[in-house]
mmCIF file of C-alpha atoms and ligand atoms in Angstrom:
data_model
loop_
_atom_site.group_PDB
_atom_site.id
_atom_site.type_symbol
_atom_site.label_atom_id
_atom_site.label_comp_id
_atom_site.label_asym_id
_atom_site.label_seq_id
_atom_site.Cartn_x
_atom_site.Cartn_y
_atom_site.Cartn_z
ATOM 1 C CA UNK A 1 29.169 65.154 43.450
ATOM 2 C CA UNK A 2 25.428 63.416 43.446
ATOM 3 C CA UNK A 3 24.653 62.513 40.428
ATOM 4 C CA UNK A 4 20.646 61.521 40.962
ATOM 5 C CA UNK A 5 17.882 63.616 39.752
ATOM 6 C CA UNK A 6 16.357 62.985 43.124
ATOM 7 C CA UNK A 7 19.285 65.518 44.710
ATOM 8 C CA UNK A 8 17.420 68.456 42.727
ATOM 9 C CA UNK A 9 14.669 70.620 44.306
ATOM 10 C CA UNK A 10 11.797 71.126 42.313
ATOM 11 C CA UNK A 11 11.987 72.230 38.586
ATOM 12 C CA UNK A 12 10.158 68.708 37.551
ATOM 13 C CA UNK A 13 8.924 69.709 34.505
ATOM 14 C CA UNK A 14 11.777 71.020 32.927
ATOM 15 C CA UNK A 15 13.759 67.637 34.349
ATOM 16 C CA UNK A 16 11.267 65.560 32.548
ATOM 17 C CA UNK A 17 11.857 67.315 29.745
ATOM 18 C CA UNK A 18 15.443 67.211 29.785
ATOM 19 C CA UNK A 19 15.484 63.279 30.500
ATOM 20 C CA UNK A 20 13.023 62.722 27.792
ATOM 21 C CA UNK A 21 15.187 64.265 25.283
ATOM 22 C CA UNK A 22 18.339 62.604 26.405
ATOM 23 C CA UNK A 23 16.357 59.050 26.394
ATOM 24 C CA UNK A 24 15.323 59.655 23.191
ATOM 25 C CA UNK A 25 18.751 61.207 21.907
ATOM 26 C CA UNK A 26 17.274 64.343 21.102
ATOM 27 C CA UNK A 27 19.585 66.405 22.886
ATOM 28 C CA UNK A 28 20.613 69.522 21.185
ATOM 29 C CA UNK A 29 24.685 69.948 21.238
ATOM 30 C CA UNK A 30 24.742 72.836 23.541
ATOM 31 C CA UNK A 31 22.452 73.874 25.904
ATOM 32 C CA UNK A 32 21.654 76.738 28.045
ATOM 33 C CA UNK A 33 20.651 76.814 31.571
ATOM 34 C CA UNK A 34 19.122 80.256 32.901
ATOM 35 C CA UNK A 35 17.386 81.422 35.766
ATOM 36 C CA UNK A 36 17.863 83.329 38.946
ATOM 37 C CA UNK A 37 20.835 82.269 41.485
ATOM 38 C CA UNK A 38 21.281 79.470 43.682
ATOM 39 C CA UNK A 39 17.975 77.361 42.416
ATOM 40 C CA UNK A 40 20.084 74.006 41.330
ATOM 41 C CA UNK A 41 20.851 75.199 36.964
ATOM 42 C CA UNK A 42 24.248 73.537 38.016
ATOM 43 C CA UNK A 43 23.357 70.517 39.761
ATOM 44 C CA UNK A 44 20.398 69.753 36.910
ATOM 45 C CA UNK A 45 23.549 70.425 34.519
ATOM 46 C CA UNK A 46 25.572 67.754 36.295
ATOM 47 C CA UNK A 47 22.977 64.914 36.606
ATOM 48 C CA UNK A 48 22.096 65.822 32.587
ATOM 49 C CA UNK A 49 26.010 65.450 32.375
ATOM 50 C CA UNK A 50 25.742 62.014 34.438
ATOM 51 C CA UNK A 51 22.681 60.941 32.060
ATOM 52 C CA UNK A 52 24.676 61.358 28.894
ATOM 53 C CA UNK A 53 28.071 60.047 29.847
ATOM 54 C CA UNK A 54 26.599 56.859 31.778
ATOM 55 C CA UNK A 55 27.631 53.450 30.370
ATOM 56 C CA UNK A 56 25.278 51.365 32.428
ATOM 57 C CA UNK A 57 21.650 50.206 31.844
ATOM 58 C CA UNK A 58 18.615 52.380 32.226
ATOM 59 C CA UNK A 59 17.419 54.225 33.991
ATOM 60 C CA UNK A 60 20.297 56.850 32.902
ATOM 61 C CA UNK A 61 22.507 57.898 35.464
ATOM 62 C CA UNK A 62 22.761 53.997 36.546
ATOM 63 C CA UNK A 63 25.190 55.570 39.804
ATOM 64 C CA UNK A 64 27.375 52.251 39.284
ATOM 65 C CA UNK A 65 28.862 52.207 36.240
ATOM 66 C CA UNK A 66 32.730 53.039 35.524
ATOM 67 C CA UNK A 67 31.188 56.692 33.930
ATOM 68 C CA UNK A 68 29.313 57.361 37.242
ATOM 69 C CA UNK A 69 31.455 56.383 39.529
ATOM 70 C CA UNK A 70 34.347 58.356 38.054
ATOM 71 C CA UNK A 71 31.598 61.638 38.164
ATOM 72 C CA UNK A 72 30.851 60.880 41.503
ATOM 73 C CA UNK A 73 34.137 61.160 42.730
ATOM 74 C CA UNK A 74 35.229 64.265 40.497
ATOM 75 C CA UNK A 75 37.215 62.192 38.087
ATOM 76 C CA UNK A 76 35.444 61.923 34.866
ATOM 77 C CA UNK A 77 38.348 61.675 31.860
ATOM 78 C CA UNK A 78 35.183 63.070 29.635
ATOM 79 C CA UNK A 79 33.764 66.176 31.616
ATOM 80 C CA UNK A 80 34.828 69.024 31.748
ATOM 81 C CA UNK A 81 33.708 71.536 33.807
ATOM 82 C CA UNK A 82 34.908 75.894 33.137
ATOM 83 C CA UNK A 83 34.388 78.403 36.034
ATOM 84 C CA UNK A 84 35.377 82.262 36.198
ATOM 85 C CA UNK A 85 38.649 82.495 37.895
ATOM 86 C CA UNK A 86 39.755 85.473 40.116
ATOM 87 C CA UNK A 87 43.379 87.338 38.581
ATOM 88 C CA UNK A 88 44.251 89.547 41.662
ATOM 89 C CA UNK A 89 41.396 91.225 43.084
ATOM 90 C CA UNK A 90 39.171 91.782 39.868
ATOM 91 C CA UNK A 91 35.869 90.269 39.366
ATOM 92 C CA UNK A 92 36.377 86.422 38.479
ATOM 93 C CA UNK A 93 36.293 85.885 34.283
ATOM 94 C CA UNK A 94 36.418 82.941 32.448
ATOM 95 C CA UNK A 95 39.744 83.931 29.778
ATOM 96 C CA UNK A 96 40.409 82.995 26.130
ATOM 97 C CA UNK A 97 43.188 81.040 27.612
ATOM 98 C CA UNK A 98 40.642 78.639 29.676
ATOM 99 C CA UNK A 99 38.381 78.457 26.668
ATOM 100 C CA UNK A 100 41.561 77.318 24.640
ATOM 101 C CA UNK A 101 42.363 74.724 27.055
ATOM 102 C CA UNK A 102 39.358 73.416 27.561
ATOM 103 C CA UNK A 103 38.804 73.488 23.176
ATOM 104 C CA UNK A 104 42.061 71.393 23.226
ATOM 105 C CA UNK A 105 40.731 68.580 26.450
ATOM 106 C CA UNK A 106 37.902 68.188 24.105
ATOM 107 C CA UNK A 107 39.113 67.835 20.610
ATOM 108 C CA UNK A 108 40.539 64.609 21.296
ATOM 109 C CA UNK A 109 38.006 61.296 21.614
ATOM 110 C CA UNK A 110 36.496 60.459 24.928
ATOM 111 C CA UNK A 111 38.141 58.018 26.870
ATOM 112 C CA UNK A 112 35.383 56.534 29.269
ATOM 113 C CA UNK A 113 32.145 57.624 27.572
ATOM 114 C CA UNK A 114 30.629 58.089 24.119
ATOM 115 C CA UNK A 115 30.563 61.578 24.207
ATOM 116 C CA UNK A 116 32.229 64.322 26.445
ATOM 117 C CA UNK A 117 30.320 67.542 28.125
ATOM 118 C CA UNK A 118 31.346 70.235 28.985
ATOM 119 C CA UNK A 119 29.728 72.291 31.934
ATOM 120 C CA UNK A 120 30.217 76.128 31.596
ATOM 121 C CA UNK A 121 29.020 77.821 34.961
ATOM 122 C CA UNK A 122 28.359 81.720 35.341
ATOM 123 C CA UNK A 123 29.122 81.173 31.077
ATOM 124 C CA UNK A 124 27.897 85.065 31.379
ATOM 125 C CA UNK A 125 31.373 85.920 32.831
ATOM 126 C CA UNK A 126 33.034 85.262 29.532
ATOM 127 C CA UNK A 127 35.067 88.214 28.717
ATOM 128 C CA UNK A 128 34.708 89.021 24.525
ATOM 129 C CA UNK A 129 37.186 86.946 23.097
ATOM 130 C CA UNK A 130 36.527 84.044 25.196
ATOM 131 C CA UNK A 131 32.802 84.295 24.091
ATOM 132 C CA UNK A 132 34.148 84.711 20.521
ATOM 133 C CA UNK A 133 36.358 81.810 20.691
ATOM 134 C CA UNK A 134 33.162 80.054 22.253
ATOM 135 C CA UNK A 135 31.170 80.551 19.704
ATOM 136 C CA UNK A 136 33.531 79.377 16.951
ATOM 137 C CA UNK A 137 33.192 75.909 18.585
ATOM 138 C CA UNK A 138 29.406 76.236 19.058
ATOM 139 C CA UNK A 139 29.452 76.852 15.093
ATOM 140 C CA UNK A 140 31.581 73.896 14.413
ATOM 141 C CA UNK A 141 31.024 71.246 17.310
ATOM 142 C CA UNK A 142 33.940 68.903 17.828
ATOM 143 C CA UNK A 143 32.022 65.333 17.355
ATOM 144 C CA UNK A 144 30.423 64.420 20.197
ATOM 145 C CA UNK A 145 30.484 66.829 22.724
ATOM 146 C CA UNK A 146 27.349 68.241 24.659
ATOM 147 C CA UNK A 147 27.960 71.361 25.869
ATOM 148 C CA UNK A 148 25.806 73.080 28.966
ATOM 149 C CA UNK A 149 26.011 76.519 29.859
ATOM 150 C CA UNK A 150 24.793 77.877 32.870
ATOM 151 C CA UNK A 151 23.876 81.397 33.479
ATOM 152 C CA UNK A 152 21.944 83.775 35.684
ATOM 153 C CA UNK A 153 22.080 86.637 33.317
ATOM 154 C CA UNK A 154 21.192 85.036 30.004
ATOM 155 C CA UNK A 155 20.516 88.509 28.285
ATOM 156 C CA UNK A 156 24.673 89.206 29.140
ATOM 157 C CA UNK A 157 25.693 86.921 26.618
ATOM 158 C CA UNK A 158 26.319 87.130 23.233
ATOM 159 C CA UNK A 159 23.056 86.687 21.437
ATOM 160 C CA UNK A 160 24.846 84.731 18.813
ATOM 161 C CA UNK A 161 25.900 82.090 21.282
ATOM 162 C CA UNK A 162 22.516 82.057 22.579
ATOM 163 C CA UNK A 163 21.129 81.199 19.619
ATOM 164 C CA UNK A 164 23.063 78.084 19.137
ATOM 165 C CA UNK A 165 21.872 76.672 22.359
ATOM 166 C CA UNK A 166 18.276 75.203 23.377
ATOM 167 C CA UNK A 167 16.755 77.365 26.639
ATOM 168 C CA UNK A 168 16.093 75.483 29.309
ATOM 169 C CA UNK A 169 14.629 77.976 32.321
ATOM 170 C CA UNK A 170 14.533 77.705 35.540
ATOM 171 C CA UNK A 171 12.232 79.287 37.942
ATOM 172 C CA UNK A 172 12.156 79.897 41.800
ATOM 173 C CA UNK A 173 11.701 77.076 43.934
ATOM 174 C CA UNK A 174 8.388 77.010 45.408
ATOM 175 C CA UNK A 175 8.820 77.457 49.508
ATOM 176 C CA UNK A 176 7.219 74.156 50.672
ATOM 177 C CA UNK A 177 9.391 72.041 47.724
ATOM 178 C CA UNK A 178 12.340 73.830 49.570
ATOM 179 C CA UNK A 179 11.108 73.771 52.899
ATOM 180 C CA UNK A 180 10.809 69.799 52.201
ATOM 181 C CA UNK A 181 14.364 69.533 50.373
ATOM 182 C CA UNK A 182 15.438 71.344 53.513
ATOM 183 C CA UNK A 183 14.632 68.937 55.915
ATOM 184 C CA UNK A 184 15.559 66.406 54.162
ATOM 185 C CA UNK A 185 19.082 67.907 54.006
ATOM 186 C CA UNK A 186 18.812 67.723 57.928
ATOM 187 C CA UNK A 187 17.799 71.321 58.721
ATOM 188 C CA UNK A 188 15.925 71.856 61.651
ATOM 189 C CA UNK A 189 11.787 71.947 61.015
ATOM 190 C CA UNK A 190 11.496 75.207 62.324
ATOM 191 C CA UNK A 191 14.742 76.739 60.321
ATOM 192 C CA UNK A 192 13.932 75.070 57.455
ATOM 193 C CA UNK A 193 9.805 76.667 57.233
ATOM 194 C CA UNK A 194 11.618 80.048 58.003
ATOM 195 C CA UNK A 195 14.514 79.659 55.566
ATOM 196 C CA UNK A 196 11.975 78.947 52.668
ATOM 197 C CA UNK A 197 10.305 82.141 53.355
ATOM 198 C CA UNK A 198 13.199 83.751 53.304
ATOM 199 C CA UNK A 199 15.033 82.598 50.403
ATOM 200 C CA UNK A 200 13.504 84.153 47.485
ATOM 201 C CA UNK A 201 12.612 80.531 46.035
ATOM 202 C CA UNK A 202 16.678 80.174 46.014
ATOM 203 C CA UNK A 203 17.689 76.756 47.645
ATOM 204 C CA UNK A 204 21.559 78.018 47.424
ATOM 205 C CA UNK A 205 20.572 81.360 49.150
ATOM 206 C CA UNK A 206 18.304 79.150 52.052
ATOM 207 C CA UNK A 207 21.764 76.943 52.961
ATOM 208 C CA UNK A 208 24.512 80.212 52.331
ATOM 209 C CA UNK A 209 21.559 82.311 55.600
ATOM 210 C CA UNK A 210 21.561 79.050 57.134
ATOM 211 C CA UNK A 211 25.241 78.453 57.391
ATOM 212 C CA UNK A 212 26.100 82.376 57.876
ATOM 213 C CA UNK A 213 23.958 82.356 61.366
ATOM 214 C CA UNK A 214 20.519 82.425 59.523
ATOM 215 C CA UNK A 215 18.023 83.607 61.837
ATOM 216 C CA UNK A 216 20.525 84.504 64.972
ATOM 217 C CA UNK A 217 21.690 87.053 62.618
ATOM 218 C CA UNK A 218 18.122 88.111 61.507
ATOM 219 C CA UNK A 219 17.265 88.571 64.874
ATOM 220 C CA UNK A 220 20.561 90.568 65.875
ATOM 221 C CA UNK A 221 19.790 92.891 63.120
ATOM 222 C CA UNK A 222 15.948 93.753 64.316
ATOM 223 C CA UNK A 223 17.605 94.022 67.791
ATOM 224 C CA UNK A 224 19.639 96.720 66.263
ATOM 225 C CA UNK A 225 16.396 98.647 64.274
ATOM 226 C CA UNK A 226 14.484 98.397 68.011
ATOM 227 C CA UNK A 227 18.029 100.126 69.794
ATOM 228 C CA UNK A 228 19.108 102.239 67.061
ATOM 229 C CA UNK A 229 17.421 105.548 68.396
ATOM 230 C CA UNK A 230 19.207 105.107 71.708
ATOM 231 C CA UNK A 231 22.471 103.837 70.796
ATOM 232 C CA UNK A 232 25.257 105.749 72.414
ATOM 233 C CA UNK A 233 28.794 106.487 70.435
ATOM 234 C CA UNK A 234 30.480 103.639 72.428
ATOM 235 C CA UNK A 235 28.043 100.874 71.565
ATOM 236 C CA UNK A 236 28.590 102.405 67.885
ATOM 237 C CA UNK A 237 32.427 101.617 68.251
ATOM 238 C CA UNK A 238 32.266 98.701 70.001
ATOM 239 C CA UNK A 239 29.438 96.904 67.465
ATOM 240 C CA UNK A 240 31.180 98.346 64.424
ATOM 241 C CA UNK A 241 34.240 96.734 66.086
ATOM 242 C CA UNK A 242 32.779 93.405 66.801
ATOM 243 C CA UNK A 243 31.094 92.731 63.261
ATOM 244 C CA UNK A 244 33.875 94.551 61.785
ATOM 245 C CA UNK A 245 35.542 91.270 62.638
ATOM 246 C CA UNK A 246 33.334 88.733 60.782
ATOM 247 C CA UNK A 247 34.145 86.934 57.377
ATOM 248 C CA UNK A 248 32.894 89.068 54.816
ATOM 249 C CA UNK A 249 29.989 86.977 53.909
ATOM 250 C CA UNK A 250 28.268 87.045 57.303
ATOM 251 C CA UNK A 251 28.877 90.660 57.228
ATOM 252 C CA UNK A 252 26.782 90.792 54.138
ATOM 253 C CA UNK A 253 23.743 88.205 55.279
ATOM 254 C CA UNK A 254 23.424 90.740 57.980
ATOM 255 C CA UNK A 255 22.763 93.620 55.984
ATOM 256 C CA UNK A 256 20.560 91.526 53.982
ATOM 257 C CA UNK A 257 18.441 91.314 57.234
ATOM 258 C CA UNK A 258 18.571 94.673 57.453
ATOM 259 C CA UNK A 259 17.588 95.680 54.017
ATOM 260 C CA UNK A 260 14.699 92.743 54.343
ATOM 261 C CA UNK A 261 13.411 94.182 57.898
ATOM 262 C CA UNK A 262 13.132 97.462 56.573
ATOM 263 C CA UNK A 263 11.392 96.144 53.210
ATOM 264 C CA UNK A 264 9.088 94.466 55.824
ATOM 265 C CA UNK A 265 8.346 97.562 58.197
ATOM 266 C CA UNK A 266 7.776 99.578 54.051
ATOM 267 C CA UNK A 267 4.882 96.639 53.452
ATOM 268 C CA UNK A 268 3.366 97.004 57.132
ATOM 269 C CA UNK A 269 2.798 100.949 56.758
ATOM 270 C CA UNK A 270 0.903 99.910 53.462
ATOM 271 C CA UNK A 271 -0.744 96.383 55.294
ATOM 272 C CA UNK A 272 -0.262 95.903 58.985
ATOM 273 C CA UNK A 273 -1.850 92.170 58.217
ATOM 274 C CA UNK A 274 0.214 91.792 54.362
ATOM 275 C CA UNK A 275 1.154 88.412 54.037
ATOM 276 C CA UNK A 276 4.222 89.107 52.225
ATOM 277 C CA UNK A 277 6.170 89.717 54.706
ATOM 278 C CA UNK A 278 9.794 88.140 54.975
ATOM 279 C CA UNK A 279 9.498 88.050 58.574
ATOM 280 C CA UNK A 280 5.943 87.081 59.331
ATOM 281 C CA UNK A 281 6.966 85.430 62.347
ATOM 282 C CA UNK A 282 8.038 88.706 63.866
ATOM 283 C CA UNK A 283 5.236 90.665 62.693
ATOM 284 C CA UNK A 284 4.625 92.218 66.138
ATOM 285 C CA UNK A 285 8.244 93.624 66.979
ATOM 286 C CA UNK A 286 8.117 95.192 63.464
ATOM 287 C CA UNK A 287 4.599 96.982 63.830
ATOM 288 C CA UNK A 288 5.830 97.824 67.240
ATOM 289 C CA UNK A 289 8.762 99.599 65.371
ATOM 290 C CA UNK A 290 6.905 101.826 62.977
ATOM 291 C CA UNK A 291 5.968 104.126 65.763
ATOM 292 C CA UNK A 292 9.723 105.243 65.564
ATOM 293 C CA UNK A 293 10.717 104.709 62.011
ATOM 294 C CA UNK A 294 8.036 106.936 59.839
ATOM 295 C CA UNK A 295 7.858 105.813 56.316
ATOM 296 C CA UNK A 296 10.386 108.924 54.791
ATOM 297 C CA UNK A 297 12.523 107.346 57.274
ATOM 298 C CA UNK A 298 12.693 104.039 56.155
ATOM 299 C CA UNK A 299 13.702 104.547 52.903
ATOM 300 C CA UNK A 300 16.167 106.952 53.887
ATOM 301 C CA UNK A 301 17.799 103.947 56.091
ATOM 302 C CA UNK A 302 17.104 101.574 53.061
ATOM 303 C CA UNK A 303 19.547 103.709 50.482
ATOM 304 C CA UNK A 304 21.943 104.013 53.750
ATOM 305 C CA UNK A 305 21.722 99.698 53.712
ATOM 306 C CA UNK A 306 22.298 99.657 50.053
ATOM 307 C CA UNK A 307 25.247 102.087 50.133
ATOM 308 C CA UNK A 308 26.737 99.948 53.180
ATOM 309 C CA UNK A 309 26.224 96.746 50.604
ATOM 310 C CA UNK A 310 28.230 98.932 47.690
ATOM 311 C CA UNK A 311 31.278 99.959 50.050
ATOM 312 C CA UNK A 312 31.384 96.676 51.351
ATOM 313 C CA UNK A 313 33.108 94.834 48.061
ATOM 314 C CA UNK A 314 35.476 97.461 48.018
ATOM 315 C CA UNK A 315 38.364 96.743 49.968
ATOM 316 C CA UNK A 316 38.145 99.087 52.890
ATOM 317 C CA UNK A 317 38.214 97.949 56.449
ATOM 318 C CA UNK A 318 35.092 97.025 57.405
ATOM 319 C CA UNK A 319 35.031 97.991 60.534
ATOM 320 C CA UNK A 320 35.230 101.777 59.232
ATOM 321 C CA UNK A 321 32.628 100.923 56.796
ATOM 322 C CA UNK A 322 29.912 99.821 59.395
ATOM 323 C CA UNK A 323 31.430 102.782 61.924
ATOM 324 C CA UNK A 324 30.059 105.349 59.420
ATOM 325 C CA UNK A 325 26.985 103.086 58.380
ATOM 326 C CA UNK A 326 26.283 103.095 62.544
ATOM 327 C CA UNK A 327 26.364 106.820 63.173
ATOM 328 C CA UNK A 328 24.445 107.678 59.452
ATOM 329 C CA UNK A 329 21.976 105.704 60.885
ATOM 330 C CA UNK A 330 21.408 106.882 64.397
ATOM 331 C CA UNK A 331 21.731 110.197 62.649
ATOM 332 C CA UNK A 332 18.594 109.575 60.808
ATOM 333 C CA UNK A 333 16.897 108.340 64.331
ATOM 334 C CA UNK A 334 17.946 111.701 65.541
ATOM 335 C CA UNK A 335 16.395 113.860 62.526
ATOM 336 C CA UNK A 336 13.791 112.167 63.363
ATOM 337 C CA UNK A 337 13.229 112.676 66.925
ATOM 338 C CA UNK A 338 13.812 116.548 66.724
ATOM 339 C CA UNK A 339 10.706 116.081 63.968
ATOM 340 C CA UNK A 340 8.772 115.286 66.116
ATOM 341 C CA UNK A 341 9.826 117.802 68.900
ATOM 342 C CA UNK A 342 8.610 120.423 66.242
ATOM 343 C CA UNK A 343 5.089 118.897 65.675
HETATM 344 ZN ZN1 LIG B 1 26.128 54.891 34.912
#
């Protein structure tokens, strides 16, 4: 993993503050990183994680010593990292028994460092006894351990074991910080300005659209909006078919599009010049749209796009799911068109 405060997008201030306190030795035993997804908690936790368990010379993480080399490569005797794990099909949980084990790695004294950490991602999926358990070592540390919990849903954990840990928050990345980390990552100028429009100031959500198809998928979803009151039964079969057929994930970007035009087309009936659009860049097709979709419409199609989004982690086929999605849709085109008939 990188292990240099340079890796991280943004969030300077609250990096400064976390390496002043760890060159000074201030840092509190157990920490809590919160703030929305995909915005770097876990990386800054890392690098922190780097910082404290380095054995080289200043600047903290040297990148050369034993410490950091062994991070670097995944193989740190003294870090520990916990992450919910999947049983069957059920949501992913981090269990009593992974709290235990981990209690146990760090009861004994580190063997590379000074101190050991331990990284707790997504520490909101602890079920109750693993937050009790938890807490019981939060009460009564085990020497010197730092521990760093990450979480996008601070308010879902126990208020007791947020207590016992310093805040650190973390806000959205600004788009031209990520447009700039974005490029430097080697995306594409063009992708990269679009992607940090898109994001939601969430670097891990600009990558995850880029990787899925990003903007091929954007545009094959307004392609469908601008067909959808002509579409005939077969192409309904045939497209339900064809994305019925993609990884889950990419299934799901593209009804993110979906949901986003639509949010777009809501903000152009209020603002045909708004500037906070998603989609700026395809401004026109969408005002070009509304003469189709009125605004009742819309939001009808919008609660359609969310239900799609709920059936869709369910295990059904998918290629039923978007079947049904496909002809609620059109039906909604066709409501529409005998509307207007009556006017
Ligand atoms: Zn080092």
């Amino acid at each position: 993993m990188d292990i240099t405060w340079e890796s991280i997008a943004g969030h300077d201030r609250e990096i400064r503050r976390l390496r002043r306190m760890a060159d000074e030795n201030r840092l509190p035993h157990a920490l809590l990183f919160a703030g929305p997804d995909g915005i770097g908690k876990k990386r800054a936790g890392r690098v922190l994680a780097a910082m404290i368990l380095c054995q080289g010379h200043a600047p903290h993480p040297c990148g050369t010593c034993a410490s950091c080399q062994a991070l670097t490569h995944g193989a740190h005797p003294d870090y520990y990292e916990l992450v919910p794990e999947a049983q069957g099909k059920g949501t992913p949980m981090i269990r009593i028994e992974a709290v235990r084990a981990m209690q146990q790695a760090v009861s004994r004294y580190p063997v590379m460092s000074n101190g050991r950490v331990v990284l707790i991602d997504d520490a909101d999926r602890m079920n109750e006894a693993a937050a009790n358990s938890l807490l019981k070592t939060l009460e009564e540390p085990p020497g010197a351990v730092t521990f760093i919990l990450v979480t996008s849903a601070p308010s879902s954990l126990l208020a007791t074991i947020r207590s016992r840990c310093l805040t650190v928050t973390f806000g959205m990345i600004p788009p031209e910080t990520m447009r700039q980390a974005l490029v430097r990552r080697g995306l594409p100028e063009p992708d990269a300005e679009e992607l940090s429009l898109l994001a939601d100031g969430s670097m891990g959500r600009a990558i995850s659209l880029y990787e899925e198809g990003g903007l091929a998928l954007r545009d094959e979803a307004l392609a469908l909006l601008e067909h959808l009151p002509q579409i005939r039964m077969t192409e309904i079969w045939q497209e339900a078919e064809t994305k019925g057929k993609w990884e889950r994930p990419k299934i799901g970007e593209w009804v993110l599009y979906l949901n986003m035009l639509l949010r777009d087309m809501l903000l152009l009936y209020v603002d045909g010049g708004s500037r906070l659009l998603y989609h700026s860049d395809r401004r026109k097709r969408l005002l070009a749209l509304l003469d189709a979709y009125p605004e009742d419409r819309i939001f009808a199609m919008l609660s359609c796009v969310r239900d799609l989004q709920k059936r869709l982690q369910s295990n059904a086929s998918p290629a039923l799911q978007l079947e049904g999605f496909f002809i609620r849709m059109r039906d909604l085109c066709a409501d529409q068109i005998d509307g207007f008939r009556k006017r």
